[in-house]
mmCIF file of C-alpha atoms in Angstrom:
data_model
loop_
_atom_site.group_PDB
_atom_site.id
_atom_site.type_symbol
_atom_site.label_atom_id
_atom_site.label_comp_id
_atom_site.label_asym_id
_atom_site.label_seq_id
_atom_site.Cartn_x
_atom_site.Cartn_y
_atom_site.Cartn_z
ATOM 1 C CA MET A 1 -15.843 -24.044 -7.089
ATOM 2 C CA SER A 2 -14.487 -22.017 -9.734
ATOM 3 C CA SER A 3 -15.760 -18.741 -11.490
ATOM 4 C CA PRO A 4 -16.966 -18.536 -14.839
ATOM 5 C CA GLY A 5 -13.465 -17.764 -16.173
ATOM 6 C CA ALA A 6 -12.084 -20.908 -15.136
ATOM 7 C CA GLY A 7 -10.992 -24.000 -17.167
ATOM 8 C CA ARG A 8 -8.594 -22.453 -19.650
ATOM 9 C CA GLY A 9 -5.587 -24.159 -18.359
ATOM 10 C CA SER A 10 -3.375 -23.492 -15.337
ATOM 11 C CA SER A 11 -0.599 -21.140 -14.723
ATOM 12 C CA GLN A 12 1.260 -20.935 -11.369
ATOM 13 C CA ASN A 13 2.207 -17.249 -11.748
ATOM 14 C CA LYS A 14 -1.509 -15.940 -12.458
ATOM 15 C CA ALA A 15 -3.124 -14.137 -9.592
ATOM 16 C CA THR A 16 -6.318 -15.404 -7.953
ATOM 17 C CA ILE A 17 -8.936 -13.949 -5.717
ATOM 18 C CA VAL A 18 -10.525 -16.650 -3.477
ATOM 19 C CA ILE A 19 -13.888 -16.359 -1.914
ATOM 20 C CA LYS A 20 -14.029 -18.510 1.150
ATOM 21 C CA LYS A 21 -17.410 -19.807 1.824
ATOM 22 C CA LYS A 22 -18.950 -22.736 3.767
ATOM 23 C CA THR A 23 -20.344 -24.254 0.763
ATOM 24 C CA GLY A 24 -16.749 -24.187 -0.838
ATOM 25 C CA ASP A 25 -14.219 -21.837 -1.914
ATOM 26 C CA ILE A 26 -14.676 -19.647 -5.140
ATOM 27 C CA ASN A 27 -11.810 -19.018 -7.187
ATOM 28 C CA ILE A 28 -11.944 -15.876 -9.228
ATOM 29 C CA ASP A 29 -9.211 -15.964 -11.970
ATOM 30 C CA CYS A 30 -7.540 -12.454 -12.504
ATOM 31 C CA HIS A 31 -7.796 -11.955 -16.562
ATOM 32 C CA PHE A 32 -4.311 -10.155 -16.087
ATOM 33 C CA ASN A 33 -1.843 -10.096 -13.257
ATOM 34 C CA PRO A 34 -2.030 -6.716 -11.160
ATOM 35 C CA THR A 35 0.549 -3.967 -12.162
ATOM 36 C CA ASP A 36 0.680 -2.934 -8.602
ATOM 37 C CA TYR A 37 -0.807 -2.953 -5.354
ATOM 38 C CA THR A 38 -0.476 -1.136 -2.144
ATOM 39 C CA ILE A 39 0.156 -2.548 1.439
ATOM 40 C CA THR A 40 -0.428 -0.253 4.533
ATOM 41 C CA GLY A 41 0.254 -1.373 8.146
ATOM 42 C CA SER A 42 -0.473 0.109 11.683
ATOM 43 C CA ASN A 43 0.145 -0.311 15.390
ATOM 44 C CA SER A 44 -2.346 0.410 18.020
ATOM 45 C CA TRP A 45 -0.972 2.624 20.854
ATOM 46 C CA ASN A 46 -2.629 4.191 24.044
ATOM 47 C CA SER A 47 -1.082 7.595 25.632
ATOM 48 C CA SER A 48 -0.991 8.532 29.242
ATOM 49 C CA GLN A 49 -0.425 12.225 29.901
ATOM 50 C CA LYS A 50 1.651 13.443 32.988
ATOM 51 C CA ALA A 51 1.557 17.164 34.074
ATOM 52 C CA SER A 52 5.333 17.306 34.350
ATOM 53 C CA HIS A 53 6.061 16.010 30.704
ATOM 54 C CA ASP A 54 5.707 17.462 27.371
ATOM 55 C CA VAL A 55 5.374 14.016 25.565
ATOM 56 C CA PRO A 56 2.897 11.569 26.671
ATOM 57 C CA THR A 57 4.074 7.902 27.595
ATOM 58 C CA LEU A 58 2.948 5.574 24.932
ATOM 59 C CA ASN A 59 1.761 2.149 25.941
ATOM 60 C CA PHE A 60 1.747 -0.699 23.025
ATOM 61 C CA VAL A 61 -1.798 -2.426 22.614
ATOM 62 C CA GLY A 62 -1.305 -4.638 19.738
ATOM 63 C CA GLY A 63 -0.754 -4.840 16.033
ATOM 64 C CA GLY A 64 -3.367 -2.964 13.778
ATOM 65 C CA GLY A 65 -2.811 -5.304 10.885
ATOM 66 C CA LYS A 66 -2.383 -4.542 7.359
ATOM 67 C CA SER A 67 -4.539 -3.106 4.639
ATOM 68 C CA MET A 68 -4.297 -3.754 0.916
ATOM 69 C CA THR A 69 -5.347 -1.639 -2.183
ATOM 70 C CA LEU A 70 -5.764 -3.824 -5.109
ATOM 71 C CA ARG A 71 -6.476 -3.037 -8.660
ATOM 72 C CA VAL A 72 -7.245 -5.408 -11.159
ATOM 73 C CA MET A 73 -8.525 -5.403 -14.559
ATOM 74 C CA PHE A 74 -11.167 -7.841 -16.304
ATOM 75 C CA ASP A 75 -11.367 -8.102 -20.050
ATOM 76 C CA THR A 76 -13.876 -10.263 -22.098
ATOM 77 C CA THR A 77 -12.602 -9.300 -25.770
ATOM 78 C CA LEU A 78 -10.366 -12.243 -25.956
ATOM 79 C CA ARG A 79 -12.311 -14.741 -24.097
ATOM 80 C CA THR A 80 -14.983 -17.137 -25.015
ATOM 81 C CA GLY A 81 -18.503 -17.373 -23.389
ATOM 82 C CA SER A 82 -20.200 -14.383 -21.920
ATOM 83 C CA LYS A 83 -18.845 -10.953 -23.139
ATOM 84 C CA ASP A 84 -20.458 -9.072 -20.310
ATOM 85 C CA VAL A 85 -17.699 -8.319 -17.912
ATOM 86 C CA ARG A 86 -20.067 -8.015 -15.085
ATOM 87 C CA SER A 87 -20.698 -11.864 -15.379
ATOM 88 C CA TYR A 88 -17.086 -12.188 -14.142
ATOM 89 C CA THR A 89 -16.975 -9.345 -11.418
ATOM 90 C CA LYS A 90 -20.497 -9.993 -9.904
ATOM 91 C CA LEU A 91 -18.604 -12.724 -7.583
ATOM 92 C CA LEU A 92 -16.568 -9.779 -5.988
ATOM 93 C CA TRP A 93 -19.540 -7.632 -5.568
ATOM 94 C CA GLN A 94 -21.532 -10.535 -3.759
ATOM 95 C CA SER A 95 -18.666 -11.035 -1.511
ATOM 96 C CA LEU A 96 -19.675 -7.727 0.234
ATOM 97 C CA TYR A 97 -22.962 -9.462 1.491
ATOM 98 C CA ILE A 98 -23.589 -11.718 4.559
ATOM 99 C CA ASP A 99 -23.013 -15.360 4.043
ATOM 100 C CA ASN A 100 -25.352 -17.159 6.501
ATOM 101 C CA GLY A 101 -23.017 -20.008 6.358
ATOM 102 C CA THR A 102 -20.045 -17.941 7.522
ATOM 103 C CA ARG A 103 -20.531 -17.125 11.019
ATOM 104 C CA HIS A 104 -18.433 -15.011 13.534
ATOM 105 C CA SER A 105 -16.600 -17.381 16.128
ATOM 106 C CA VAL A 106 -17.877 -15.711 18.967
ATOM 107 C CA THR A 107 -20.966 -13.938 18.158
ATOM 108 C CA LYS A 108 -22.229 -16.707 15.617
ATOM 109 C CA VAL A 109 -23.707 -13.893 13.601
ATOM 110 C CA GLY A 110 -23.563 -14.171 10.037
ATOM 111 C CA GLU A 111 -20.995 -12.147 8.271
ATOM 112 C CA PRO A 112 -19.376 -11.822 4.609
ATOM 113 C CA PRO A 113 -16.908 -14.335 3.754
ATOM 114 C CA HIS A 114 -13.120 -13.650 3.729
ATOM 115 C CA ILE A 115 -10.972 -13.037 0.707
ATOM 116 C CA VAL A 116 -7.841 -14.377 0.094
ATOM 117 C CA PHE A 117 -5.533 -12.937 -2.595
ATOM 118 C CA VAL A 118 -3.033 -15.361 -3.907
ATOM 119 C CA TRP A 119 -0.207 -14.817 -6.375
ATOM 120 C CA GLY A 120 1.720 -18.043 -7.395
ATOM 121 C CA LYS A 121 3.046 -19.965 -4.429
ATOM 122 C CA THR A 122 4.681 -17.393 -2.563
ATOM 123 C CA TYR A 123 2.158 -14.792 -1.250
ATOM 124 C CA THR A 124 -1.284 -15.013 0.260
ATOM 125 C CA PHE A 125 -3.274 -12.104 1.973
ATOM 126 C CA GLU A 126 -6.340 -13.226 3.745
ATOM 127 C CA ALA A 127 -8.764 -10.191 4.389
ATOM 128 C CA ILE A 128 -12.219 -9.218 4.492
ATOM 129 C CA LEU A 129 -13.545 -6.833 2.039
ATOM 130 C CA GLU A 130 -14.050 -3.277 3.100
ATOM 131 C CA SER A 131 -15.038 -1.760 -0.112
ATOM 132 C CA ILE A 132 -15.128 -2.381 -3.852
ATOM 133 C CA SER A 133 -15.396 -0.070 -6.931
ATOM 134 C CA GLU A 134 -15.697 -0.942 -10.541
ATOM 135 C CA ASN A 135 -14.889 1.476 -13.444
ATOM 136 C CA PHE A 136 -16.147 0.282 -16.891
ATOM 137 C CA VAL A 137 -13.943 1.560 -19.603
ATOM 138 C CA LEU A 138 -14.826 -0.510 -22.908
ATOM 139 C CA PHE A 139 -18.205 -1.184 -24.524
ATOM 140 C CA ASP A 140 -19.666 -3.062 -27.434
ATOM 141 C CA GLN A 141 -22.225 -1.261 -29.908
ATOM 142 C CA ASP A 142 -24.936 -2.185 -27.662
ATOM 143 C CA GLY A 143 -23.445 -0.947 -24.255
ATOM 144 C CA VAL A 144 -22.656 -3.907 -22.792
ATOM 145 C CA PRO A 145 -19.459 -3.605 -20.794
ATOM 146 C CA LEU A 146 -16.426 -5.519 -22.042
ATOM 147 C CA ARG A 147 -13.488 -4.278 -19.925
ATOM 148 C CA SER A 148 -13.440 -2.897 -16.153
ATOM 149 C CA ASN A 149 -10.895 -2.057 -13.541
ATOM 150 C CA VAL A 150 -11.768 -3.113 -10.081
ATOM 151 C CA THR A 151 -10.319 -1.582 -6.980
ATOM 152 C CA LEU A 152 -10.650 -3.718 -3.908
ATOM 153 C CA SER A 153 -9.902 -2.317 -0.472
ATOM 154 C CA LEU A 154 -9.023 -5.043 1.906
ATOM 155 C CA LYS A 155 -8.212 -5.422 5.544
ATOM 156 C CA GLN A 156 -6.050 -8.246 6.846
ATOM 157 C CA VAL A 157 -7.702 -10.648 9.236
ATOM 158 C CA LYS A 158 -4.965 -13.655 9.064
ATOM 159 C CA ASP A 159 -1.013 -13.254 9.230
ATOM 160 C CA GLU A 160 0.221 -14.343 5.865
ATOM 161 C CA LYS A 161 3.126 -15.968 7.769
ATOM 162 C CA ALA A 162 0.839 -18.652 9.380
ATOM 163 C CA GLN A 163 -0.778 -19.260 6.136
ATOM 164 C CA PRO A 164 0.113 -22.527 4.111
ATOM 165 C CA LYS A 165 1.387 -22.000 0.593
ATOM 166 C CA GLN A 166 -1.228 -21.825 -1.941
ATOM 167 C CA ASN A 167 -1.422 -23.574 -5.505
ATOM 168 C CA PRO A 168 -4.410 -22.600 -7.023
ATOM 169 C CA THR A 169 -5.833 -23.489 -10.407
ATOM 170 C CA SER A 170 -6.097 -20.277 -12.770
ATOM 171 C CA GLY A 171 -7.710 -19.816 -15.997
ATOM 172 C CA GLY A 172 -6.600 -16.272 -16.819
ATOM 173 C CA ILE A 173 -5.976 -15.436 -20.613
ATOM 174 C CA SER A 174 -2.613 -15.530 -21.719
ATOM 175 C CA GLY A 175 -1.134 -11.894 -21.899
ATOM 176 C CA THR A 176 0.081 -8.948 -19.594
ATOM 177 C CA ILE A 177 -0.628 -5.273 -18.963
ATOM 178 C CA TYR A 178 1.750 -2.492 -20.074
ATOM 179 C CA THR A 179 1.805 1.193 -18.732
ATOM 180 C CA VAL A 180 2.844 3.735 -21.246
ATOM 181 C CA ARG A 181 5.749 5.941 -20.660
ATOM 182 C CA GLU A 182 6.960 9.007 -22.066
ATOM 183 C CA GLY A 183 8.033 8.721 -25.542
ATOM 184 C CA ASP A 184 6.344 5.237 -26.133
ATOM 185 C CA ARG A 185 5.045 4.259 -29.781
ATOM 186 C CA LEU A 186 2.872 1.200 -30.511
ATOM 187 C CA ASP A 187 5.486 -0.008 -33.129
ATOM 188 C CA LEU A 188 8.264 0.270 -30.247
ATOM 189 C CA ILE A 189 6.043 -1.479 -27.701
ATOM 190 C CA ALA A 190 5.281 -4.040 -30.351
ATOM 191 C CA ASN A 191 8.766 -4.548 -31.009
ATOM 192 C CA GLN A 192 9.608 -4.935 -27.341
ATOM 193 C CA TYR A 193 7.181 -7.904 -27.023
ATOM 194 C CA TYR A 194 7.014 -9.438 -30.170
ATOM 195 C CA GLN A 195 10.256 -8.354 -31.936
ATOM 196 C CA LYS A 196 7.962 -7.187 -34.844
ATOM 197 C CA PRO A 197 7.200 -3.632 -34.969
ATOM 198 C CA MET A 198 4.570 -4.220 -37.566
ATOM 199 C CA LEU A 199 2.422 -5.924 -34.855
ATOM 200 C CA TRP A 200 1.348 -2.753 -33.282
ATOM 201 C CA ARG A 201 -2.064 -3.096 -35.315
ATOM 202 C CA TYR A 202 -2.468 -6.217 -33.155
ATOM 203 C CA ILE A 203 -2.147 -4.297 -29.953
ATOM 204 C CA ALA A 204 -4.309 -1.300 -31.249
ATOM 205 C CA GLU A 205 -6.978 -3.765 -32.032
ATOM 206 C CA HIS A 206 -7.067 -5.396 -28.785
ATOM 207 C CA ASN A 207 -7.044 -2.134 -27.093
ATOM 208 C CA ASP A 208 -9.840 -0.160 -29.151
ATOM 209 C CA ILE A 209 -7.071 2.414 -30.395
ATOM 210 C CA ASP A 210 -8.150 4.033 -33.781
ATOM 211 C CA ASN A 211 -4.977 6.453 -34.045
ATOM 212 C CA PRO A 212 -1.838 4.686 -33.059
ATOM 213 C CA ARG A 213 -0.329 8.131 -32.265
ATOM 214 C CA HIS A 214 -2.913 8.908 -29.417
ATOM 215 C CA ILE A 215 -1.422 6.842 -26.465
ATOM 216 C CA GLU A 216 -0.598 8.914 -23.309
ATOM 217 C CA PRO A 217 1.852 8.192 -20.366
ATOM 218 C CA GLY A 218 0.086 6.223 -17.546
ATOM 219 C CA GLN A 219 -2.190 4.451 -19.981
ATOM 220 C CA ARG A 220 -2.627 0.827 -19.506
ATOM 221 C CA LEU A 221 -2.416 -1.313 -22.470
ATOM 222 C CA ILE A 222 -3.264 -4.928 -22.841
ATOM 223 C CA ILE A 223 -0.498 -6.827 -24.563
ATOM 224 C CA PRO A 224 -2.192 -10.170 -25.730
ATOM 225 C CA GLU A 225 0.092 -13.163 -26.614
ATOM 226 C CA LEU A 226 -0.005 -14.133 -30.188
ATOM 227 C CA PRO A 227 -2.313 -16.877 -31.400
#
């Protein structure tokens, strides 16, 4: 089963978020690949204190698994179909809820589905969704959100080394995300990606920029492919 964004061609280097449900996996195509994500890991230890020692004895209990913080941009300005970005991100929100078809192997109680972050053939991260936040950053004249940044906090449930390689179908739009650096100008960025500095207007149009001088370090720009 695919998300509303599927069906615009496949690209093995596009990131995909898979919601694993008993009724069938749901592939949510990332409109743009993440610019970064953060992985943290931990181990569990028990300590036993002795009166004659300044430092307790530590006993290894087990691995604490990894956590991932993933930020993904969704944008409908270059897409056909619904322009409300929430029509694409609602499936992520729904993965917070209990899926009665997904049950714990021991307690048999319903629980939210697992989520798998897949990027090409080389990386998978199967996890549960601990939290989600969505920041809406662009709207049409009627207040309908067209672009949002979604932040997912994921807790690993399966060792990625034990998972088979994935080859999902992805329908992300063609383009990339560029993070503005000190001294950048739109014409220089256009020259970098298109070899034509006069195409800065194309970038400005798709990022709702009225004044090309008003870009700031750290700002994220959509760099769409030329039609």
